[in-house]
mmCIF file with all atom_site columns, C-alpha atoms in Angstrom:
data_model
loop_
_atom_site.group_PDB
_atom_site.id
_atom_site.type_symbol
_atom_site.label_atom_id
_atom_site.label_alt_id
_atom_site.label_comp_id
_atom_site.label_asym_id
_atom_site.label_entity_id
_atom_site.label_seq_id
_atom_site.pdbx_PDB_ins_code
_atom_site.Cartn_x
_atom_site.Cartn_y
_atom_site.Cartn_z
_atom_site.occupancy
_atom_site.B_iso_or_equiv
_atom_site.pdbx_formal_charge
_atom_site.auth_seq_id
_atom_site.auth_comp_id
_atom_site.auth_asym_id
_atom_site.auth_atom_id
_atom_site.pdbx_PDB_model_num
ATOM 1   C CA . MET A 1 1   ? 114.856 114.480 111.697 1.00 0.00 ? 1   MET A CA 1
ATOM 2   C CA . ALA A 1 2   ? 117.197 117.333 110.943 1.00 0.00 ? 2   ALA A CA 1
ATOM 3   C CA . PHE A 1 3   ? 120.007 114.848 110.302 1.00 0.00 ? 3   PHE A CA 1
ATOM 4   C CA . CYS A 1 4   ? 117.828 112.862 107.896 1.00 0.00 ? 4   CYS A CA 1
ATOM 5   C CA . PHE A 1 5   ? 116.738 116.041 106.096 1.00 0.00 ? 5   PHE A CA 1
ATOM 6   C CA . LYS A 1 6   ? 120.363 117.132 105.678 1.00 0.00 ? 6   LYS A CA 1
ATOM 7   C CA . ILE A 1 7   ? 121.754 113.679 104.622 1.00 0.00 ? 7   ILE A CA 1
ATOM 8   C CA . TYR A 1 8   ? 118.966 112.479 102.395 1.00 0.00 ? 8   TYR A CA 1
ATOM 9   C CA . GLY A 1 9   ? 117.462 115.727 101.207 1.00 0.00 ? 9   GLY A CA 1
ATOM 10  C CA . ALA A 1 10  ? 120.354 118.049 100.396 1.00 0.00 ? 10  ALA A CA 1
ATOM 11  C CA . THR A 1 11  ? 120.704 116.942 96.782  1.00 0.00 ? 11  THR A CA 1
ATOM 12  C CA . PHE A 1 12  ? 116.997 117.014 96.260  1.00 0.00 ? 12  PHE A CA 1
ATOM 13  C CA . LEU A 1 13  ? 116.660 120.519 97.608  1.00 0.00 ? 13  LEU A CA 1
ATOM 14  C CA . GLN A 1 14  ? 119.628 121.773 95.570  1.00 0.00 ? 14  GLN A CA 1
ATOM 15  C CA . GLY A 1 15  ? 118.153 120.414 92.394  1.00 0.00 ? 15  GLY A CA 1
ATOM 16  C CA . LEU A 1 16  ? 114.724 121.845 93.283  1.00 0.00 ? 16  LEU A CA 1
ATOM 17  C CA . LEU A 1 17  ? 115.640 125.317 94.404  1.00 0.00 ? 17  LEU A CA 1
ATOM 18  C CA . GLU A 1 18  ? 119.026 126.172 92.923  1.00 0.00 ? 18  GLU A CA 1
ATOM 19  C CA . PRO A 1 19  ? 117.743 127.054 89.420  1.00 0.00 ? 19  PRO A CA 1
ATOM 20  C CA . LEU A 1 20  ? 115.042 129.379 90.814  1.00 0.00 ? 20  LEU A CA 1
ATOM 21  C CA . ILE A 1 21  ? 117.229 131.093 93.416  1.00 0.00 ? 21  ILE A CA 1
ATOM 22  C CA . GLN A 1 22  ? 120.198 131.407 90.975  1.00 0.00 ? 22  GLN A CA 1
ATOM 23  C CA . GLU A 1 23  ? 117.874 133.082 88.471  1.00 0.00 ? 23  GLU A CA 1
ATOM 24  C CA . MET A 1 24  ? 116.750 135.542 91.143  1.00 0.00 ? 24  MET A CA 1
ATOM 25  C CA . ILE A 1 25  ? 120.440 136.327 91.993  1.00 0.00 ? 25  ILE A CA 1
ATOM 26  C CA . ASP A 1 26  ? 121.461 136.668 88.331  1.00 0.00 ? 26  ASP A CA 1
ATOM 27  C CA . ASN A 1 27  ? 118.532 138.956 87.521  1.00 0.00 ? 27  ASN A CA 1
ATOM 28  C CA . ALA A 1 28  ? 118.544 140.955 90.691  1.00 0.00 ? 28  ALA A CA 1
ATOM 29  C CA . ASP A 1 29  ? 119.242 144.319 88.973  1.00 0.00 ? 29  ASP A CA 1
ATOM 30  C CA . GLY A 1 30  ? 116.059 146.286 88.771  1.00 0.00 ? 30  GLY A CA 1
ATOM 31  C CA . VAL A 1 31  ? 113.845 143.619 90.305  1.00 0.00 ? 31  VAL A CA 1
ATOM 32  C CA . SER A 1 32  ? 112.652 143.950 93.896  1.00 0.00 ? 32  SER A CA 1
ATOM 33  C CA . PHE A 1 33  ? 110.533 141.735 96.077  1.00 0.00 ? 33  PHE A CA 1
ATOM 34  C CA . GLU A 1 34  ? 110.309 144.093 98.989  1.00 0.00 ? 34  GLU A CA 1
ATOM 35  C CA . VAL A 1 35  ? 106.671 144.692 100.043 1.00 0.00 ? 35  VAL A CA 1
ATOM 36  C CA . ASP A 1 36  ? 107.284 146.544 103.251 1.00 0.00 ? 36  ASP A CA 1
ATOM 37  C CA . PRO A 1 37  ? 106.779 150.270 102.332 1.00 0.00 ? 37  PRO A CA 1
ATOM 38  C CA . ALA A 1 38  ? 109.134 151.298 105.171 1.00 0.00 ? 38  ALA A CA 1
ATOM 39  C CA . ARG A 1 39  ? 111.948 149.295 103.639 1.00 0.00 ? 39  ARG A CA 1
ATOM 40  C CA . MET A 1 40  ? 111.387 150.136 99.973  1.00 0.00 ? 40  MET A CA 1
ATOM 41  C CA . GLU A 1 41  ? 113.676 152.422 97.984  1.00 0.00 ? 41  GLU A CA 1
ATOM 42  C CA . SER A 1 42  ? 112.057 155.672 96.811  1.00 0.00 ? 42  SER A CA 1
ATOM 43  C CA . ALA A 1 43  ? 112.049 154.580 93.194  1.00 0.00 ? 43  ALA A CA 1
ATOM 44  C CA . GLU A 1 44  ? 110.223 151.322 93.877  1.00 0.00 ? 44  GLU A CA 1
ATOM 45  C CA . VAL A 1 45  ? 106.566 150.759 93.219  1.00 0.00 ? 45  VAL A CA 1
ATOM 46  C CA . LEU A 1 46  ? 104.748 148.660 95.800  1.00 0.00 ? 46  LEU A CA 1
ATOM 47  C CA . GLU A 1 47  ? 102.264 147.029 93.342  1.00 0.00 ? 47  GLU A CA 1
ATOM 48  C CA . GLU A 1 48  ? 105.140 146.057 91.043  1.00 0.00 ? 48  GLU A CA 1
ATOM 49  C CA . ASN A 1 49  ? 107.063 144.449 93.957  1.00 0.00 ? 49  ASN A CA 1
ATOM 50  C CA . GLN A 1 50  ? 103.975 142.633 95.035  1.00 0.00 ? 50  GLN A CA 1
ATOM 51  C CA . GLN A 1 51  ? 103.623 141.286 91.512  1.00 0.00 ? 51  GLN A CA 1
ATOM 52  C CA . ASN A 1 52  ? 107.297 140.196 91.429  1.00 0.00 ? 52  ASN A CA 1
ATOM 53  C CA . LEU A 1 53  ? 106.870 138.436 94.845  1.00 0.00 ? 53  LEU A CA 1
ATOM 54  C CA . ALA A 1 54  ? 103.652 136.713 93.761  1.00 0.00 ? 54  ALA A CA 1
ATOM 55  C CA . GLN A 1 55  ? 105.234 135.436 90.601  1.00 0.00 ? 55  GLN A CA 1
ATOM 56  C CA . ILE A 1 56  ? 108.325 133.969 92.188  1.00 0.00 ? 56  ILE A CA 1
ATOM 57  C CA . THR A 1 57  ? 106.324 132.523 94.990  1.00 0.00 ? 57  THR A CA 1
ATOM 58  C CA . GLN A 1 58  ? 104.016 130.776 92.486  1.00 0.00 ? 58  GLN A CA 1
ATOM 59  C CA . ARG A 1 59  ? 107.062 129.441 90.577  1.00 0.00 ? 59  ARG A CA 1
ATOM 60  C CA . VAL A 1 60  ? 108.602 128.081 93.819  1.00 0.00 ? 60  VAL A CA 1
ATOM 61  C CA . PHE A 1 61  ? 105.265 126.513 94.841  1.00 0.00 ? 61  PHE A CA 1
ATOM 62  C CA . ASN A 1 62  ? 104.835 124.911 91.400  1.00 0.00 ? 62  ASN A CA 1
ATOM 63  C CA . ALA A 1 63  ? 108.335 123.557 91.548  1.00 0.00 ? 63  ALA A CA 1
ATOM 64  C CA . ILE A 1 64  ? 107.758 122.034 94.996  1.00 0.00 ? 64  ILE A CA 1
ATOM 65  C CA . VAL A 1 65  ? 104.429 120.432 94.075  1.00 0.00 ? 65  VAL A CA 1
ATOM 66  C CA . SER A 1 66  ? 105.722 119.034 90.742  1.00 0.00 ? 66  SER A CA 1
ATOM 67  C CA . SER A 1 67  ? 108.786 117.448 92.512  1.00 0.00 ? 67  SER A CA 1
ATOM 68  C CA . ALA A 1 68  ? 106.752 114.991 94.612  1.00 0.00 ? 68  ALA A CA 1
ATOM 69  C CA . ASP A 1 69  ? 107.806 112.051 92.463  1.00 0.00 ? 69  ASP A CA 1
ATOM 70  C CA . ARG A 1 70  ? 111.475 112.890 93.047  1.00 0.00 ? 70  ARG A CA 1
ATOM 71  C CA . PHE A 1 71  ? 111.154 113.326 96.840  1.00 0.00 ? 71  PHE A CA 1
ATOM 72  C CA . PRO A 1 72  ? 113.825 111.095 98.480  1.00 0.00 ? 72  PRO A CA 1
ATOM 73  C CA . PRO A 1 73  ? 112.376 107.665 99.509  1.00 0.00 ? 73  PRO A CA 1
ATOM 74  C CA . GLN A 1 74  ? 114.177 107.888 102.872 1.00 0.00 ? 74  GLN A CA 1
ATOM 75  C CA . LEU A 1 75  ? 112.430 111.139 103.711 1.00 0.00 ? 75  LEU A CA 1
ATOM 76  C CA . ARG A 1 76  ? 109.116 109.766 102.382 1.00 0.00 ? 76  ARG A CA 1
ATOM 77  C CA . SER A 1 77  ? 109.562 106.882 104.896 1.00 0.00 ? 77  SER A CA 1
ATOM 78  C CA . MET A 1 78  ? 110.471 109.221 107.684 1.00 0.00 ? 78  MET A CA 1
ATOM 79  C CA . CYS A 1 79  ? 107.320 111.369 107.004 1.00 0.00 ? 79  CYS A CA 1
ATOM 80  C CA . HIS A 1 80  ? 105.176 108.209 106.995 1.00 0.00 ? 80  HIS A CA 1
ATOM 81  C CA . CYS A 1 81  ? 106.647 107.146 110.356 1.00 0.00 ? 81  CYS A CA 1
ATOM 82  C CA . LEU A 1 82  ? 105.946 110.561 111.842 1.00 0.00 ? 82  LEU A CA 1
ATOM 83  C CA . TYR A 1 83  ? 102.406 110.353 110.516 1.00 0.00 ? 83  TYR A CA 1
ATOM 84  C CA . GLN A 1 84  ? 101.937 106.909 112.062 1.00 0.00 ? 84  GLN A CA 1
ATOM 85  C CA . VAL A 1 85  ? 103.181 108.149 115.441 1.00 0.00 ? 85  VAL A CA 1
ATOM 86  C CA . LEU A 1 86  ? 100.821 111.172 115.283 1.00 0.00 ? 86  LEU A CA 1
ATOM 87  C CA . CYS A 1 87  ? 97.882  108.897 114.390 1.00 0.00 ? 87  CYS A CA 1
ATOM 88  C CA . LYS A 1 88  ? 98.602  106.688 117.365 1.00 0.00 ? 88  LYS A CA 1
ATOM 89  C CA . ARG A 1 89  ? 98.878  109.664 119.703 1.00 0.00 ? 89  ARG A CA 1
ATOM 90  C CA . PHE A 1 90  ? 95.950  111.647 118.095 1.00 0.00 ? 90  PHE A CA 1
ATOM 91  C CA . PRO A 1 91  ? 93.677  109.059 116.472 1.00 0.00 ? 91  PRO A CA 1
ATOM 92  C CA . GLN A 1 92  ? 90.716  111.494 116.354 1.00 0.00 ? 92  GLN A CA 1
ATOM 93  C CA . SER A 1 93  ? 92.795  114.108 114.281 1.00 0.00 ? 93  SER A CA 1
ATOM 94  C CA . ILE A 1 94  ? 93.747  112.311 111.076 1.00 0.00 ? 94  ILE A CA 1
ATOM 95  C CA . GLN A 1 95  ? 93.494  115.476 108.906 1.00 0.00 ? 95  GLN A CA 1
ATOM 96  C CA . ASN A 1 96  ? 95.426  117.520 111.509 1.00 0.00 ? 96  ASN A CA 1
ATOM 97  C CA . ASN A 1 97  ? 98.093  114.779 111.507 1.00 0.00 ? 97  ASN A CA 1
ATOM 98  C CA . ILE A 1 98  ? 98.578  115.097 107.755 1.00 0.00 ? 98  ILE A CA 1
ATOM 99  C CA . GLY A 1 99  ? 98.836  118.828 108.189 1.00 0.00 ? 99  GLY A CA 1
ATOM 100 C CA . ALA A 1 100 ? 101.380 118.432 110.964 1.00 0.00 ? 100 ALA A CA 1
ATOM 101 C CA . VAL A 1 101 ? 103.598 116.353 108.758 1.00 0.00 ? 101 VAL A CA 1
ATOM 102 C CA . GLY A 1 102 ? 103.352 118.971 106.009 1.00 0.00 ? 102 GLY A CA 1
ATOM 103 C CA . THR A 1 103 ? 104.194 121.657 108.479 1.00 0.00 ? 103 THR A CA 1
ATOM 104 C CA . VAL A 1 104 ? 107.315 119.893 109.659 1.00 0.00 ? 104 VAL A CA 1
ATOM 105 C CA . LEU A 1 105 ? 108.339 119.179 106.094 1.00 0.00 ? 105 LEU A CA 1
ATOM 106 C CA . PHE A 1 106 ? 107.973 122.881 105.078 1.00 0.00 ? 106 PHE A CA 1
ATOM 107 C CA . LEU A 1 107 ? 109.210 124.601 108.230 1.00 0.00 ? 107 LEU A CA 1
ATOM 108 C CA . ARG A 1 108 ? 112.150 122.261 108.923 1.00 0.00 ? 108 ARG A CA 1
ATOM 109 C CA . PHE A 1 109 ? 113.215 121.235 105.434 1.00 0.00 ? 109 PHE A CA 1
ATOM 110 C CA . ILE A 1 110 ? 112.096 123.576 102.677 1.00 0.00 ? 110 ILE A CA 1
ATOM 111 C CA . ASN A 1 111 ? 111.825 126.956 104.352 1.00 0.00 ? 111 ASN A CA 1
ATOM 112 C CA . PRO A 1 112 ? 115.482 127.058 105.728 1.00 0.00 ? 112 PRO A CA 1
ATOM 113 C CA . ALA A 1 113 ? 116.760 126.390 102.207 1.00 0.00 ? 113 ALA A CA 1
ATOM 114 C CA . ILE A 1 114 ? 114.733 129.253 100.766 1.00 0.00 ? 114 ILE A CA 1
ATOM 115 C CA . VAL A 1 115 ? 115.463 131.721 103.597 1.00 0.00 ? 115 VAL A CA 1
ATOM 116 C CA . SER A 1 116 ? 119.262 130.878 103.801 1.00 0.00 ? 116 SER A CA 1
ATOM 117 C CA . PRO A 1 117 ? 120.200 129.332 100.360 1.00 0.00 ? 117 PRO A CA 1
ATOM 118 C CA . TYR A 1 118 ? 123.976 130.081 100.840 1.00 0.00 ? 118 TYR A CA 1
ATOM 119 C CA . GLU A 1 119 ? 124.191 128.564 104.314 1.00 0.00 ? 119 GLU A CA 1
ATOM 120 C CA . MET A 1 120 ? 122.162 125.546 103.194 1.00 0.00 ? 120 MET A CA 1
ATOM 121 C CA . GLY A 1 121 ? 124.442 124.947 100.177 1.00 0.00 ? 121 GLY A CA 1
ATOM 122 C CA . ILE A 1 122 ? 121.730 125.567 97.622  1.00 0.00 ? 122 ILE A CA 1
ATOM 123 C CA . VAL A 1 123 ? 123.815 128.271 95.809  1.00 0.00 ? 123 VAL A CA 1
ATOM 124 C CA . GLU A 1 124 ? 127.387 129.328 96.043  1.00 0.00 ? 124 GLU A CA 1
#
């Protein structure tokens, strides 16, 4: 699965996340997303940082949801196969099987690109 995500999904992820992450990098001066009071600078305001984090999170979420029609067909097929295998193994848990596919998609594909955009080739 990791191989398929990398081969078929790299261009999709870069097109999806690069504009958002690059904007965060370009506008980093004076904007903080830190919400752990123990790690905040003395001049930062927790509520302001929470608002900054909520806004960027919403923008990323909206971008992900609105990109469904551009999701690579190879990965769509792979997710469908995973769903079918789960349904055969756990026929009584159809809703959980859908959630499991979404979890794999997010944790193994989208999240690494958000957490490590340089390493994943999203930004340079």
